[in-house]
Amino acid sequence: MNEPLAVKLRPKSISEIIGQKHLVGEHKVIYNMVKNKRLFSMILYGKPGIGKTSIATAIVSELGLQYRMLNAVINNKKDFDVVVEEAKMYGGMVVIMDEIHRLNKDKQDLLLPYLENGLITLIGMTTSNPYHKINPAIRSRTQIFELHELETNDIVEGIEKALHSPYLPNITIEKESILYIARLSGGDLRYAYNLLEVAYYSSSDYHITMDILKNINSKPVFFHDKNEDGHYDVLSAFQKSIRGSDVNAALHYLARLIEAEDLDSIYRRMSVIAYEDIGLANPSMGPKVDAAINACERLGLPEARIPLASVVVELALSPKSNSAHVALDKALNDIRSGNTGNVPSHIKTNSQDYKYPHDYPNAYVKQQYLPDRLKNRKYYQPKTTSKYETMLKEVYDHLERLNQK
């Protein structure tokens, strides 16, 4: 099988790494490790195609170290045993391990003693946040480095490197097409190389045009895996943009979720937002979100985007209040910490002393409802971010004054 262009162009030294200057730039941490010829176990994490494998292989290549590449999922325990025996034979070994967040307990138990005594130096790679997904026993024996997203100019630099390599002879391409590949790749250099190579072999004369590229793929790549952090990052950004009243950002993240055809996550998150972030500032948003969801279910994609757009714009521009659920959380905290007390006897089920508010003017009568030990507790703190909750605050303050008489 022919090696992909991305593999052929893999850097042989850290000076050839594209991007990630905060790690491999002059006098930065990995640069200095290589310069001082001393390698420690580490975990590299970040989005696909931004240089994790390139950094790992460049380090071992530049230092001339024995290494083996393993995948935490694909390689079985026997493969791990073989690597351990090789490490004993050579007096040490670097293990470059992809998808390290999926390393099971049996394989961990096999590796840990050799990480501890230094026989194996681990370079783990993952797209998942290692602080959440990687076993603490592994984390405590490694240094964790986060890779940054590649910018468009980084991808262009990588493409230019490919154009001047011996692997694409007689290739011609216009600057417009280079920029198109770079923007389409969404910061994934591996994807950019793959698209360039497919386009090269898809043309009759090795001249890459916009038409060829669009016929291969016209949809941009973005990191959005429903099972990994990228998905939850987009959902988090979606909610935080609405909470922050940034309608343009909210629509951007909505578009990303729609492109991933993840309507269920959109529905759940909008329902939470309507009550967590809008709340009493605009109580009509809950029913409006439900109505939009019902419309989307009847319509399906692509038409579902229309009611979604309307309701997300309104959510973003609506006044905000979290006072209701914050008040409940305070009450829950009292319950969970054992701060409760007995229900006052006059509001128990069979009480003869209960005063029925509807029998009194304005349907209100002063009486104690909270347990004795909590009778002065104030959970609800109204906000005045909307006319509606300001009106509720006026009622609340009026009742407080009546209770104090």
Short mmCIF file of C-alpha atoms in Angstrom, two decimals:
data_model
loop_
_atom_site.label_atom_id
_atom_site.label_comp_id
_atom_site.label_asym_id
_atom_site.label_seq_id
_atom_site.Cartn_x
_atom_site.Cartn_y
_atom_site.Cartn_z
CA MET A 1 0.00 0.00 0.00
CA ASN A 2 1.19 3.51 -0.81
CA GLU A 3 1.85 5.75 2.15
CA PRO A 4 -0.44 8.81 2.31
CA LEU A 5 1.15 12.17 1.55
CA ALA A 6 0.66 13.19 5.19
CA VAL A 7 2.90 10.30 6.28
CA LYS A 8 5.55 11.01 3.64
CA LEU A 9 5.75 14.63 4.76
CA ARG A 10 5.96 13.85 8.45
CA PRO A 11 8.73 15.99 10.03
CA LYS A 12 12.07 14.38 10.86
CA SER A 13 13.01 17.08 13.38
CA ILE A 14 11.10 19.47 15.61
CA SER A 15 12.33 22.43 13.54
CA GLU A 16 10.15 21.10 10.71
CA ILE A 17 6.96 21.09 12.82
CA ILE A 18 4.27 23.41 11.49
CA GLY A 19 2.67 25.49 14.23
CA GLN A 20 2.89 24.62 17.96
CA LYS A 21 5.67 27.17 18.53
CA HIS A 22 4.66 27.37 22.21
CA LEU A 23 6.09 23.85 22.55
CA VAL A 24 8.69 23.39 19.82
CA GLY A 25 9.77 26.97 19.16
CA GLU A 26 13.26 28.07 20.17
CA HIS A 27 13.80 27.86 23.95
CA LYS A 28 10.35 26.34 24.50
CA VAL A 29 9.81 23.22 26.60
CA ILE A 30 10.01 20.42 24.00
CA TYR A 31 12.70 22.27 22.05
CA ASN A 32 14.81 22.37 25.20
CA MET A 33 14.18 18.71 26.03
CA VAL A 34 15.49 17.70 22.61
CA LYS A 35 18.39 20.13 22.83
CA ASN A 36 19.33 18.69 26.24
CA LYS A 37 18.84 15.13 24.94
CA ARG A 38 16.49 14.23 27.78
CA LEU A 39 12.99 12.91 27.19
CA PHE A 40 10.23 12.49 29.78
CA SER A 41 6.90 10.69 29.47
CA MET A 42 4.25 13.05 28.15
CA ILE A 43 0.72 13.27 26.81
CA LEU A 44 0.00 15.43 23.78
CA TYR A 45 -3.63 16.41 23.36
CA GLY A 46 -5.55 18.47 20.87
CA LYS A 47 -7.74 18.26 17.80
CA PRO A 48 -7.03 15.88 14.89
CA GLY A 49 -4.42 16.80 12.31
CA ILE A 50 -2.60 19.50 14.29
CA GLY A 51 0.71 17.74 14.90
CA LYS A 52 0.55 15.26 17.80
CA THR A 53 2.05 12.34 15.88
CA SER A 54 4.44 14.66 14.05
CA ILE A 55 5.87 15.99 17.30
CA ALA A 56 6.18 12.50 18.78
CA THR A 57 7.98 11.02 15.78
CA ALA A 58 10.15 14.12 15.31
CA ILE A 59 11.37 13.85 18.92
CA VAL A 60 12.41 10.20 18.65
CA SER A 61 13.89 10.73 15.20
CA GLU A 62 15.98 13.70 16.26
CA LEU A 63 17.16 11.96 19.43
CA GLY A 64 17.78 8.66 17.62
CA LEU A 65 15.75 6.66 20.13
CA GLN A 66 14.29 3.17 19.80
CA TYR A 67 10.51 3.43 19.63
CA ARG A 68 7.35 1.53 18.84
CA MET A 69 3.94 2.89 17.90
CA LEU A 70 0.86 1.40 19.56
CA ASN A 71 -2.84 2.14 19.53
CA ALA A 72 -4.60 1.72 22.88
CA VAL A 73 -7.64 0.20 21.15
CA ILE A 74 -6.26 -1.80 18.21
CA ASN A 75 -3.20 -3.37 19.83
CA ASN A 76 -3.91 -6.17 22.28
CA LYS A 77 -2.17 -7.13 25.51
CA LYS A 78 0.15 -9.48 23.64
CA ASP A 79 1.42 -6.55 21.52
CA PHE A 80 2.12 -4.64 24.72
CA ASP A 81 4.01 -7.65 26.14
CA VAL A 82 6.21 -7.74 23.03
CA VAL A 83 7.07 -4.05 23.40
CA VAL A 84 7.98 -4.54 27.07
CA GLU A 85 10.33 -7.41 26.14
CA GLU A 86 11.92 -5.26 23.40
CA ALA A 87 12.40 -2.48 25.93
CA LYS A 88 14.21 -4.90 28.24
CA MET A 89 16.39 -6.07 25.36
CA TYR A 90 17.36 -2.52 24.30
CA GLY A 91 17.61 -1.16 27.83
CA GLY A 92 14.79 1.29 27.17
CA MET A 93 12.09 2.13 24.66
CA VAL A 94 9.84 5.02 23.71
CA VAL A 95 6.23 3.99 23.22
CA ILE A 96 4.18 6.36 21.08
CA MET A 97 0.57 5.53 21.86
CA ASP A 98 -2.47 6.84 20.02
CA GLU A 99 -5.90 7.10 21.68
CA ILE A 100 -4.33 6.76 25.09
CA HIS A 101 -7.60 7.81 26.74
CA ARG A 102 -8.98 4.38 25.73
CA LEU A 103 -6.23 2.41 27.47
CA ASN A 104 -7.92 -0.33 29.52
CA LYS A 105 -6.93 -1.46 33.01
CA ASP A 106 -5.05 -4.61 31.93
CA LYS A 107 -2.77 -2.66 29.60
CA GLN A 108 -2.32 0.10 32.18
CA ASP A 109 -1.31 -2.42 34.84
CA LEU A 110 1.22 -3.87 32.41
CA LEU A 111 2.81 -0.51 31.58
CA LEU A 112 2.77 1.32 34.92
CA PRO A 113 5.73 -0.43 36.59
CA TYR A 114 7.92 0.19 33.53
CA LEU A 115 6.89 3.84 33.36
CA GLU A 116 7.76 4.04 37.03
CA ASN A 117 11.28 2.61 36.64
CA GLY A 118 11.98 4.44 33.36
CA LEU A 119 12.31 1.39 31.14
CA ILE A 120 9.48 2.75 28.99
CA THR A 121 9.06 6.41 28.12
CA LEU A 122 5.52 7.11 27.00
CA ILE A 123 4.35 9.69 24.48
CA GLY A 124 0.57 9.45 24.57
CA MET A 125 -1.71 11.17 22.09
CA THR A 126 -5.39 11.98 22.46
CA THR A 127 -8.12 14.29 21.21
CA SER A 128 -9.85 14.03 24.61
CA ASN A 129 -9.15 16.19 27.63
CA PRO A 130 -6.66 14.06 29.60
CA TYR A 131 -7.74 15.61 32.89
CA HIS A 132 -11.16 14.05 32.37
CA LYS A 133 -10.52 10.92 30.34
CA ILE A 134 -7.11 9.52 31.31
CA ASN A 135 -6.52 7.38 34.36
CA PRO A 136 -4.90 9.39 37.20
CA ALA A 137 -2.18 6.71 37.56
CA ILE A 138 -1.05 7.46 33.99
CA ARG A 139 -1.44 11.22 34.40
CA SER A 140 0.72 11.29 37.51
CA ARG A 141 3.60 9.72 35.57
CA THR A 142 3.44 12.06 32.57
CA GLN A 143 3.66 15.71 31.65
CA ILE A 144 0.62 17.01 29.77
CA PHE A 145 1.00 19.38 26.82
CA GLU A 146 -1.91 20.90 24.94
CA LEU A 147 -1.47 21.59 21.23
CA HIS A 148 -3.05 24.71 19.78
CA GLU A 149 -5.30 24.83 16.75
CA LEU A 150 -3.55 25.52 13.46
CA GLU A 151 -4.39 28.77 11.70
CA THR A 152 -5.06 29.17 7.98
CA ASN A 153 -1.52 30.45 7.39
CA ASP A 154 -0.13 27.30 9.10
CA ILE A 155 -2.11 25.11 6.70
CA VAL A 156 -0.92 27.20 3.75
CA GLU A 157 2.66 26.69 4.96
CA GLY A 158 2.08 22.93 5.03
CA ILE A 159 0.60 22.93 1.53
CA GLU A 160 3.55 24.93 0.20
CA LYS A 161 5.85 22.35 1.77
CA ALA A 162 3.98 19.59 -0.07
CA LEU A 163 4.16 21.48 -3.37
CA HIS A 164 7.95 21.69 -3.13
CA SER A 165 8.36 18.05 -2.11
CA PRO A 166 9.28 15.25 -4.53
CA TYR A 167 5.97 13.47 -3.89
CA LEU A 168 3.76 15.51 -6.24
CA PRO A 169 5.83 15.93 -9.43
CA ASN A 170 4.64 18.44 -12.05
CA ILE A 171 1.86 19.72 -9.81
CA THR A 172 0.42 23.16 -10.55
CA ILE A 173 -2.13 24.98 -8.43
CA GLU A 174 -3.36 28.54 -8.15
CA LYS A 175 -3.15 30.55 -4.94
CA GLU A 176 -6.95 30.69 -4.75
CA SER A 177 -7.10 26.89 -4.65
CA ILE A 178 -4.42 26.71 -1.94
CA LEU A 179 -6.45 29.09 0.24
CA TYR A 180 -9.60 27.10 -0.51
CA ILE A 181 -7.96 23.88 0.74
CA ALA A 182 -6.63 25.67 3.82
CA ARG A 183 -10.03 27.10 4.74
CA LEU A 184 -11.86 23.88 3.96
CA SER A 185 -9.54 21.88 6.21
CA GLY A 186 -10.72 23.58 9.40
CA GLY A 187 -7.20 23.57 10.87
CA ASP A 188 -6.62 19.87 10.11
CA LEU A 189 -3.32 19.63 8.21
CA ARG A 190 -3.74 15.90 7.60
CA TYR A 191 -7.05 16.57 5.88
CA ALA A 192 -5.46 19.32 3.77
CA TYR A 193 -2.73 16.92 2.62
CA ASN A 194 -5.27 14.21 1.82
CA LEU A 195 -7.43 16.59 -0.21
CA LEU A 196 -4.38 17.91 -2.08
CA GLU A 197 -3.23 14.38 -2.91
CA VAL A 198 -6.67 13.21 -4.08
CA ALA A 199 -7.02 16.32 -6.25
CA TYR A 200 -3.54 15.74 -7.71
CA TYR A 201 -4.39 12.22 -8.85
CA SER A 202 -7.93 13.23 -9.90
CA SER A 203 -6.69 15.70 -12.52
CA SER A 204 -5.61 14.73 -16.01
CA ASP A 205 -2.58 17.03 -16.11
CA TYR A 206 -1.76 17.46 -12.39
CA HIS A 207 -3.25 20.96 -12.49
CA ILE A 208 -5.52 21.46 -9.47
CA THR A 209 -8.47 23.79 -10.02
CA MET A 210 -11.32 24.98 -7.83
CA ASP A 211 -13.73 22.81 -9.82
CA ILE A 212 -11.73 19.67 -9.04
CA LEU A 213 -11.59 20.54 -5.35
CA LYS A 214 -15.32 21.27 -5.14
CA ASN A 215 -16.15 18.03 -6.91
CA ILE A 216 -14.13 16.14 -4.29
CA ASN A 217 -15.47 17.96 -1.24
CA SER A 218 -17.13 21.29 -0.70
CA LYS A 219 -17.93 20.90 3.00
CA PRO A 220 -15.49 22.26 5.57
CA VAL A 221 -14.02 20.01 8.24
CA PHE A 222 -14.58 20.83 11.86
CA PHE A 223 -13.88 18.81 14.98
CA HIS A 224 -17.26 17.55 16.11
CA ASP A 225 -17.28 14.00 17.44
CA LYS A 226 -20.47 13.14 19.32
CA ASN A 227 -18.53 10.87 21.65
CA GLU A 228 -15.67 13.21 22.47
CA ASP A 229 -14.91 16.64 23.88
CA GLY A 230 -15.35 18.50 20.59
CA HIS A 231 -19.08 17.88 20.60
CA TYR A 232 -19.53 19.10 24.15
CA ASP A 233 -17.30 22.10 23.50
CA VAL A 234 -19.65 23.19 20.69
CA LEU A 235 -22.72 22.67 22.88
CA SER A 236 -21.04 24.60 25.69
CA ALA A 237 -20.14 27.45 23.33
CA PHE A 238 -23.72 27.44 22.00
CA GLN A 239 -25.21 27.91 25.47
CA LYS A 240 -22.60 30.40 26.63
CA SER A 241 -23.09 32.52 23.51
CA ILE A 242 -26.84 32.68 24.15
CA ARG A 243 -26.26 33.39 27.86
CA GLY A 244 -23.87 36.17 26.84
CA SER A 245 -26.47 37.61 24.41
CA ASP A 246 -24.14 37.22 21.41
CA VAL A 247 -26.66 36.34 18.73
CA ASN A 248 -24.06 35.95 15.97
CA ALA A 249 -21.96 33.47 17.93
CA ALA A 250 -25.13 31.60 18.93
CA LEU A 251 -26.11 31.23 15.27
CA HIS A 252 -22.58 30.12 14.37
CA TYR A 253 -22.62 27.27 16.89
CA LEU A 254 -26.20 26.41 15.96
CA ALA A 255 -25.00 26.05 12.35
CA ARG A 256 -22.23 23.69 13.44
CA LEU A 257 -24.70 21.54 15.36
CA ILE A 258 -27.05 21.50 12.36
CA GLU A 259 -24.20 20.49 10.04
CA ALA A 260 -23.55 17.59 12.40
CA GLU A 261 -27.30 16.81 12.14
CA ASP A 262 -27.49 16.68 15.91
CA LEU A 263 -31.03 17.94 16.48
CA ASP A 264 -31.55 16.07 19.75
CA SER A 265 -28.64 17.89 21.42
CA ILE A 266 -29.95 21.22 20.11
CA TYR A 267 -33.40 20.50 21.54
CA ARG A 268 -32.08 19.53 24.96
CA ARG A 269 -29.73 22.48 25.22
CA MET A 270 -32.36 25.04 24.13
CA SER A 271 -34.80 23.62 26.70
CA VAL A 272 -32.21 24.02 29.45
CA ILE A 273 -31.32 27.54 28.31
CA ALA A 274 -34.98 28.65 28.35
CA TYR A 275 -35.18 27.93 32.08
CA GLU A 276 -31.57 28.19 33.27
CA ASP A 277 -30.53 31.40 31.53
CA ILE A 278 -33.78 33.15 30.51
CA GLY A 279 -35.98 31.96 33.36
CA LEU A 280 -38.25 34.53 34.96
CA ALA A 281 -36.91 37.32 32.77
CA ASN A 282 -39.03 35.97 29.89
CA PRO A 283 -41.18 32.98 30.99
CA SER A 284 -42.74 32.70 27.53
CA MET A 285 -39.49 31.28 26.13
CA GLY A 286 -40.07 27.82 27.59
CA PRO A 287 -43.31 27.27 25.63
CA LYS A 288 -41.77 28.94 22.57
CA VAL A 289 -38.84 26.51 22.63
CA ASP A 290 -41.26 23.59 22.94
CA ALA A 291 -43.26 24.90 19.99
CA ALA A 292 -40.09 25.26 17.89
CA ILE A 293 -39.02 21.71 18.76
CA ASN A 294 -42.43 20.37 17.73
CA ALA A 295 -42.19 22.27 14.44
CA CYS A 296 -38.68 20.89 13.81
CA GLU A 297 -39.88 17.34 14.47
CA ARG A 298 -42.63 17.73 11.89
CA LEU A 299 -40.39 19.41 9.34
CA GLY A 300 -37.08 17.58 9.64
CA LEU A 301 -33.90 18.90 8.07
CA PRO A 302 -33.18 21.07 6.14
CA GLU A 303 -36.42 23.01 6.92
CA ALA A 304 -35.97 22.53 10.68
CA ARG A 305 -33.25 25.17 10.54
CA ILE A 306 -35.94 27.85 10.04
CA PRO A 307 -37.77 27.57 13.40
CA LEU A 308 -34.41 26.90 15.08
CA ALA A 309 -33.00 30.16 13.74
CA SER A 310 -35.99 32.14 14.99
CA VAL A 311 -36.02 30.70 18.50
CA VAL A 312 -32.21 30.92 18.95
CA VAL A 313 -32.19 34.59 17.94
CA GLU A 314 -34.95 35.26 20.47
CA LEU A 315 -33.14 33.27 23.19
CA ALA A 316 -29.94 35.23 22.60
CA LEU A 317 -31.63 38.63 22.63
CA SER A 318 -34.04 37.88 25.47
CA PRO A 319 -33.41 39.39 28.92
CA LYS A 320 -31.67 36.91 31.23
CA SER A 321 -32.30 35.72 34.77
CA ASN A 322 -31.10 32.69 36.69
CA SER A 323 -32.72 33.75 39.97
CA ALA A 324 -35.27 30.91 40.17
CA HIS A 325 -32.90 27.96 39.81
CA VAL A 326 -30.24 29.66 41.94
CA ALA A 327 -32.87 30.00 44.69
CA LEU A 328 -33.78 26.33 44.39
CA ASP A 329 -30.10 25.32 44.52
CA LYS A 330 -29.79 27.18 47.83
CA ALA A 331 -32.82 25.30 49.18
CA LEU A 332 -31.37 21.99 47.93
CA ASN A 333 -28.09 22.80 49.64
CA ASP A 334 -29.95 23.21 52.95
CA ILE A 335 -31.72 19.87 52.47
CA ARG A 336 -28.51 18.03 51.55
CA SER A 337 -26.62 19.49 54.50
CA GLY A 338 -29.36 18.39 56.93
CA ASN A 339 -30.65 21.88 57.56
CA THR A 340 -34.38 21.16 57.41
CA GLY A 341 -36.65 21.07 60.49
CA ASN A 342 -40.23 19.96 60.96
CA VAL A 343 -43.17 21.17 58.90
CA PRO A 344 -45.08 23.75 61.00
CA SER A 345 -48.08 22.06 62.63
CA HIS A 346 -50.62 24.55 61.24
CA ILE A 347 -49.86 23.57 57.61
CA LYS A 348 -49.77 19.82 58.12
CA THR A 349 -52.36 17.69 56.33
CA ASN A 350 -55.02 17.47 59.05
CA SER A 351 -54.40 20.81 60.77
CA GLN A 352 -57.41 22.72 62.12
CA ASP A 353 -55.34 25.91 62.56
CA TYR A 354 -54.51 26.52 58.89
CA LYS A 355 -55.56 29.91 57.55
CA TYR A 356 -56.93 29.57 54.02
CA PRO A 357 -55.52 32.58 52.07
CA HIS A 358 -58.52 32.78 49.73
CA ASP A 359 -60.71 33.65 52.72
CA TYR A 360 -58.75 36.86 53.28
CA PRO A 361 -58.46 40.16 51.33
CA ASN A 362 -56.17 39.92 48.29
CA ALA A 363 -55.90 36.15 48.94
CA TYR A 364 -53.16 36.73 51.50
CA VAL A 365 -52.82 36.14 55.22
CA LYS A 366 -49.69 36.30 57.32
CA GLN A 367 -48.60 32.89 58.63
CA GLN A 368 -45.39 30.85 58.88
CA TYR A 369 -44.68 28.26 56.19
CA LEU A 370 -40.99 27.44 56.65
CA PRO A 371 -39.80 25.21 59.52
CA ASP A 372 -38.85 27.09 62.67
CA ARG A 373 -35.13 26.73 62.15
CA LEU A 374 -35.41 28.19 58.63
CA LYS A 375 -38.20 30.71 59.12
CA ASN A 376 -36.03 33.70 58.23
CA ARG A 377 -34.25 32.04 55.29
CA LYS A 378 -34.35 34.00 52.01
CA TYR A 379 -33.60 31.85 48.95
CA TYR A 380 -35.01 33.96 46.15
CA GLN A 381 -33.10 37.11 45.15
CA PRO A 382 -35.04 38.81 42.33
CA LYS A 383 -33.29 40.31 39.34
CA THR A 384 -34.45 43.41 37.52
CA THR A 385 -33.20 42.50 34.05
CA SER A 386 -36.77 42.42 32.69
CA LYS A 387 -40.16 44.06 33.23
CA TYR A 388 -41.68 40.72 34.16
CA GLU A 389 -39.30 39.88 36.99
CA THR A 390 -39.28 43.50 38.13
CA MET A 391 -43.05 43.10 38.57
CA LEU A 392 -42.44 39.87 40.52
CA LYS A 393 -39.92 41.71 42.68
CA GLU A 394 -42.50 44.37 43.54
CA VAL A 395 -44.94 41.66 44.68
CA TYR A 396 -42.17 39.88 46.59
CA ASP A 397 -41.04 43.08 48.35
CA HIS A 398 -44.64 43.98 49.20
CA LEU A 399 -45.21 40.56 50.81
CA GLU A 400 -41.95 40.91 52.72
CA ARG A 401 -43.14 44.23 54.15
CA LEU A 402 -46.47 42.68 55.17
CA ASN A 403 -44.67 39.82 56.92
CA GLN A 404 -42.54 42.25 58.88
CA LYS A 405 -45.51 44.07 60.39
#
